[in-house]
Coordinates of C-alpha atoms in Angstrom, one line a residue:
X324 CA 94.9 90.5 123.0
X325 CA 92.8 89.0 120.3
X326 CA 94.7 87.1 117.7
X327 CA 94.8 88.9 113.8
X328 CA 92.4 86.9 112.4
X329 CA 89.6 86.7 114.9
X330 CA 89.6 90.9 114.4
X331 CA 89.6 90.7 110.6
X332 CA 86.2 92.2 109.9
X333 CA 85.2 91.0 107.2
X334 CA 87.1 87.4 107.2
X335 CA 85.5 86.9 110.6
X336 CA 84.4 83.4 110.0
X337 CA 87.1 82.3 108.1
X338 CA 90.2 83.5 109.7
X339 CA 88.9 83.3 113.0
X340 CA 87.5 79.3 112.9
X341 CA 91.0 77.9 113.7
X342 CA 93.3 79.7 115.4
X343 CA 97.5 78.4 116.3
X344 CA 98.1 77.4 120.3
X345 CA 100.8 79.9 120.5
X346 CA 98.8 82.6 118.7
X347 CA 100.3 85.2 116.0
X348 CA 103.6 85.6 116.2
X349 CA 104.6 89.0 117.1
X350 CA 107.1 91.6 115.6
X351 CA 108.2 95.0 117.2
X352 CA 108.8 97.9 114.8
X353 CA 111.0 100.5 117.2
X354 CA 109.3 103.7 115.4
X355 CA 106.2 105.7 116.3
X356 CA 104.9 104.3 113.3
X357 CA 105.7 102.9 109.6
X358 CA 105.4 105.1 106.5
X359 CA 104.0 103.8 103.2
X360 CA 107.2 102.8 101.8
X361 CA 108.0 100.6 104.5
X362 CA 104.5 98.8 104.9
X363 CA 104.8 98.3 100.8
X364 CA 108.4 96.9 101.4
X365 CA 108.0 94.4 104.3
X366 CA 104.8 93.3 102.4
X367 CA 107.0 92.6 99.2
X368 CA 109.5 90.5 101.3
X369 CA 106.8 88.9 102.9
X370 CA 105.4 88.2 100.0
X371 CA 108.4 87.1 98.1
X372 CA 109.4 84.6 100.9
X373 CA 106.5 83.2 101.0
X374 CA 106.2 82.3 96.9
X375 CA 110.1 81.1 97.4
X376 CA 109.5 79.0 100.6
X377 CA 106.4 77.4 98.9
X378 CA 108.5 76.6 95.7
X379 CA 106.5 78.9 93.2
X380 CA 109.6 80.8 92.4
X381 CA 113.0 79.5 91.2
X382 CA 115.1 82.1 93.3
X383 CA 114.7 84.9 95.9
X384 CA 112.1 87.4 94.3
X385 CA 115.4 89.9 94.6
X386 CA 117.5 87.5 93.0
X387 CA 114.9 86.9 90.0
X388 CA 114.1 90.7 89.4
X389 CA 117.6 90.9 88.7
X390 CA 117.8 88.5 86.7
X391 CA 114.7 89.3 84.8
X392 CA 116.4 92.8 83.8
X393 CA 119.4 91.4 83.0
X394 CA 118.1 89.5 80.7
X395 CA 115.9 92.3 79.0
X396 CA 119.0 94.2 78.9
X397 CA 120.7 91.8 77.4
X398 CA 118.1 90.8 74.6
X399 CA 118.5 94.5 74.2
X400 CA 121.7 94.8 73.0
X401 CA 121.6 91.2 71.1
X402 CA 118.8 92.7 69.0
X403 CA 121.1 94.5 66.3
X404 CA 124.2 91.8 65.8
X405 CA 127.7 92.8 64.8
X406 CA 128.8 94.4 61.8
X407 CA 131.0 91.5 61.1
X408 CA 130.9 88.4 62.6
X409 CA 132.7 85.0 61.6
X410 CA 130.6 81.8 60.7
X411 CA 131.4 80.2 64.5
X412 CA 130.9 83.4 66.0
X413 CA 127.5 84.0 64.7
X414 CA 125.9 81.0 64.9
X415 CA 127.1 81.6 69.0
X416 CA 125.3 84.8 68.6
X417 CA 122.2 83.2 67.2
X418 CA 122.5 80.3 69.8
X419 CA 122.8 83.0 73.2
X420 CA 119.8 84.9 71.4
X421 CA 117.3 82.3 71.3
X422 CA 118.5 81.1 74.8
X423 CA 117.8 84.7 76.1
X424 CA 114.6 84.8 74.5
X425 CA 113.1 81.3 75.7
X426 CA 114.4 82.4 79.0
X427 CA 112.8 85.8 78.7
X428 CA 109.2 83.9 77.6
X429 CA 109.6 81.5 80.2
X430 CA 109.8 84.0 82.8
X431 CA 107.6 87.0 81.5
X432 CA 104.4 85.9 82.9
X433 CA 105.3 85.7 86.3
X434 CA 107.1 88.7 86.1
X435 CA 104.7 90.9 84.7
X436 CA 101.9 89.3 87.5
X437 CA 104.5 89.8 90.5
X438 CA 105.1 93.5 88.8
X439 CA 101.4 94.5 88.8
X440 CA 100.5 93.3 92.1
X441 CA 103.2 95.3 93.6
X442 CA 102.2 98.1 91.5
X443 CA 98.6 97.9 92.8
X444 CA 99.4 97.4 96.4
X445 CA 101.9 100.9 96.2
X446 CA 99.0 102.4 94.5
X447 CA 96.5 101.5 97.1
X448 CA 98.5 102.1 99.9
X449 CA 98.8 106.0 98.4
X450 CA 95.2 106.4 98.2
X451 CA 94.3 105.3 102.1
X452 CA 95.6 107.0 105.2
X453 CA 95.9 103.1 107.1
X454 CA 95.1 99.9 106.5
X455 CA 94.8 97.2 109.1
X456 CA 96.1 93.9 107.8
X457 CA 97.2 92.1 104.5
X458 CA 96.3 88.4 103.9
X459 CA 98.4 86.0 101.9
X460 CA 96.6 83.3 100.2
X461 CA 98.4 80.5 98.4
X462 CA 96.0 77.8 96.2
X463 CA 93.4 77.6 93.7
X464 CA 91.0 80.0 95.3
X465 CA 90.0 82.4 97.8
X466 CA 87.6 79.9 99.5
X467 CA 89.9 76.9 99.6
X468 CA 93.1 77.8 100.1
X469 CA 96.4 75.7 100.9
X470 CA 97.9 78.4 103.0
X471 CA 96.8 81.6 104.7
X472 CA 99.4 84.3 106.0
X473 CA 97.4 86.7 108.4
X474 CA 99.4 89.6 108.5
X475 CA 97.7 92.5 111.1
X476 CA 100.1 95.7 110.8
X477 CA 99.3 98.0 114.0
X478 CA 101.6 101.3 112.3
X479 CA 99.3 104.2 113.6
X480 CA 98.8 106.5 110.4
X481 CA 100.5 107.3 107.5
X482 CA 102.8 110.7 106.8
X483 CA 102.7 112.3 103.7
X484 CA 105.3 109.9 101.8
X485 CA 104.2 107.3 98.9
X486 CA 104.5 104.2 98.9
X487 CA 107.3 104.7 96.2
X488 CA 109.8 106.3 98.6
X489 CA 113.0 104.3 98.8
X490 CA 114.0 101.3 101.5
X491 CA 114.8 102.3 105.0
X492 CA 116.6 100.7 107.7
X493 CA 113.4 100.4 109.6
X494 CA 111.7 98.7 106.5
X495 CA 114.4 96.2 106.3
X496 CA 115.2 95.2 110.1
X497 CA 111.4 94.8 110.2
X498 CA 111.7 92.5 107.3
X499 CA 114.2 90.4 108.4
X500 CA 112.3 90.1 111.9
X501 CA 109.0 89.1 109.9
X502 CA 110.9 87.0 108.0
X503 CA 112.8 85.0 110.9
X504 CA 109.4 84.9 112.8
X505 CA 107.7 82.9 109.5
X506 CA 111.1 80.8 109.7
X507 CA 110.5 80.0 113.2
X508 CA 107.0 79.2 112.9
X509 CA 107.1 76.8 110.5
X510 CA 106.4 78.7 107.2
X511 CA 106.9 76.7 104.4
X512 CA 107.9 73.2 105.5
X513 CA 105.3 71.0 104.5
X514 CA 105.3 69.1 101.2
X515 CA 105.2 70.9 98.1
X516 CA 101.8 71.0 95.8
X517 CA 103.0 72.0 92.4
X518 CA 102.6 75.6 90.8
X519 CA 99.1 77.4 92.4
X520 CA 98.2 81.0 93.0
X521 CA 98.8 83.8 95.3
X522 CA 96.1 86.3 96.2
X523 CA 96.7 89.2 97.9
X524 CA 94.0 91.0 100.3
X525 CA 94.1 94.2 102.8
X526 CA 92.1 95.3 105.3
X527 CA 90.9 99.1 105.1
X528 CA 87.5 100.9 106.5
X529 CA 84.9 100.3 103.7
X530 CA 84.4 103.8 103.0
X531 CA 87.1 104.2 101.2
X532 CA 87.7 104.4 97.2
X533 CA 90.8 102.2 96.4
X534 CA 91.6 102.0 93.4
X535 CA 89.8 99.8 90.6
X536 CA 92.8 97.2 91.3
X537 CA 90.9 96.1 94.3
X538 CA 87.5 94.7 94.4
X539 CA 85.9 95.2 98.4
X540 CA 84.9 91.1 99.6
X541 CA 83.0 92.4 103.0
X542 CA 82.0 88.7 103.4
X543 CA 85.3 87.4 102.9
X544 CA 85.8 84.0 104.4
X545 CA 87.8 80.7 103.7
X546 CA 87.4 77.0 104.8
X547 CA 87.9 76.8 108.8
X548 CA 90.1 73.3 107.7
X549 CA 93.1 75.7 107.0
X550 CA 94.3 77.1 109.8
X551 CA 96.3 80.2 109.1
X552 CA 100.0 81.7 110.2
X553 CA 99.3 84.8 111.8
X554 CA 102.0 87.7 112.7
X555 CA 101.4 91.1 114.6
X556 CA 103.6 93.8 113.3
X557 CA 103.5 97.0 116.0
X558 CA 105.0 99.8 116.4
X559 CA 106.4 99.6 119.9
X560 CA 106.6 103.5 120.4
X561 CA 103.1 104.0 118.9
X562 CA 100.2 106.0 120.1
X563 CA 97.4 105.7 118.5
X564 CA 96.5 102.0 118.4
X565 CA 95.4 99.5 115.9
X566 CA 91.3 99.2 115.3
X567 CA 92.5 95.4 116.5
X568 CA 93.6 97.1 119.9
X569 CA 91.7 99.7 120.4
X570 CA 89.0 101.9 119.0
X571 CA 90.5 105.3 119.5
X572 CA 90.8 106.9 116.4
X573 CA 86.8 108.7 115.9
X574 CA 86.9 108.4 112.3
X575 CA 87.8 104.6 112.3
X576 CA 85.9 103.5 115.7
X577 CA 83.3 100.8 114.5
X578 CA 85.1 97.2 113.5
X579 CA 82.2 96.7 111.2
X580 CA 83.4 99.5 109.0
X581 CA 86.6 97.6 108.3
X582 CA 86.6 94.9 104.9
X583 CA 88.7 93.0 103.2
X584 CA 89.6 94.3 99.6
X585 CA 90.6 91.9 96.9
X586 CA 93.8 92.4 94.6
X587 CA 92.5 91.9 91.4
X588 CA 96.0 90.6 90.1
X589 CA 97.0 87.0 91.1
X590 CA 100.6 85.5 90.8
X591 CA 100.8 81.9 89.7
X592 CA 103.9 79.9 90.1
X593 CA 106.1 78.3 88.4
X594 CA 107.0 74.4 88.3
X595 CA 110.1 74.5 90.3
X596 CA 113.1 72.0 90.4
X597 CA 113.9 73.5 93.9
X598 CA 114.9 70.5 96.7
X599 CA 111.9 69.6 99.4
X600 CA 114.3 68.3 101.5
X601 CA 114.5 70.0 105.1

């Protein structure tokens, strides 16, 4: 079986110039195939791991959403102060406000980039009835990029569900596999660059209308001198295969009608204190 990059239509030349030994790491999925919900969900982990591993996050994206509203909610109620408050008391008030706040400001930016980028993706992923593959990017730009996650999802078509439905147990033992698989393969070890960008592609058949949040890049390609991490998600108890497999859906037959399409929203990191040991 070809590897995920060398079948990536339109990142032909870039995610198929250099290409691991051991080839993309595979992941089995024990369902017919994965609903909305659950591609959106093992992308987010994916995704989140990936800005943690590479220290452009502080925390576990789940830990920092958390934290995030926490905060908000606590701004909330430190917006109207006490009826009556003692000298000491409210200049502790005033102290824990301002310290919400800078935290807040500190934060909001990544928060709101990581919010719309999810938002897009759940978006897009209700408007198509498959895609084929997301790509990861992490660096300055598309064409010269630090790190590539090649992510090819074989899930036959989607049901009727959105991509808002709640988590499964599929969704999250796929996750964890995905996750263990990038562990194992080395994701994340090498040194770390300082805060850069993440960009966030997905393979569909060009004749569909995504929404506006994604731009089509048919000629997509990056520098062959980064060679990507690629992983195979597949349904194990599928029937109709991946385009990467094999041609046998009639609507979806030709290779060349599948492109990349470009997530208009970008997440930059943060400058991390995290440890770079290990």
């Amino acid at each position: 079986m070809e590897t995920a990059s060398s079948s990536g239509g339109g990142g032909g030349g870039g995610c198929g110039g250099e290409q691991r030994g051991s080839g993309p790491v595979q992941v089995q999925a024990a369902a017919a195939a994965l609903r909305r919900s659950e591609v959106f969900h093992v992308v987010k982990e994916l995704l989140g791991f990936v800005l943690y591993m590479h220290h452009q996050i502080p925390s576990v994206l789940q830990s920092l959403e958390s934290e995030f509203a926490s905060l908000k909610e606590e701004m909330a109620e430190l917006a109207l102060p006490p009826a009556e408050l003692k000298p000491s008391e409210l200049r502790k008030y005033n102290t824990r406000k301002r310290e919400v706040r800078r935290r807040i400001k500190n934060q909001q930016k990544l928060m709101n980039s990581i919010s719309s980028l999810l938002s897009a993706l759940q978006q897009a992923l209700d408007e198509v009835p498959s895609i084929e593959g997301v790509v990861l990017i992490l660096g300055g730009s598309l064409v010269r990029p630090l790190f590539v996650y090649d992510i090819t999802i074989s899930h036959g078509s989607f049901d009727s569900g959105s991509a808002k439905d709640g988590l499964t147990k599929l969704a999250q033992s796929v996750s964890r596999k995905a996750i263990r698989s990038l562990v194992s393969g080395g994701a994340g070890s090498l040194s770390y660059t300082g805060p850069t960008k993440l960009f966030l592609l997905i393979r569909c058949p060009s004749t569909l209308n995504l929404p506006l949040d994604f731009l089509p890049k048919r000629d997509f390609r990056y520098s062959k001198k980064t060679v990507p991490l690629q992983m195979h998600i597949k349904c194990t108890n599928q029937q109709c295969m991946s385009i990467v497999d094999a041609p046998c859906c009639p609507s979806e037959s030709s290779l060349s009608d599948v492109i990349w399409f470009q997530c208009k929203h970008t997440i930059r990191g943060l400058p991390c204190k995290a440890s770079l040991e290990g």
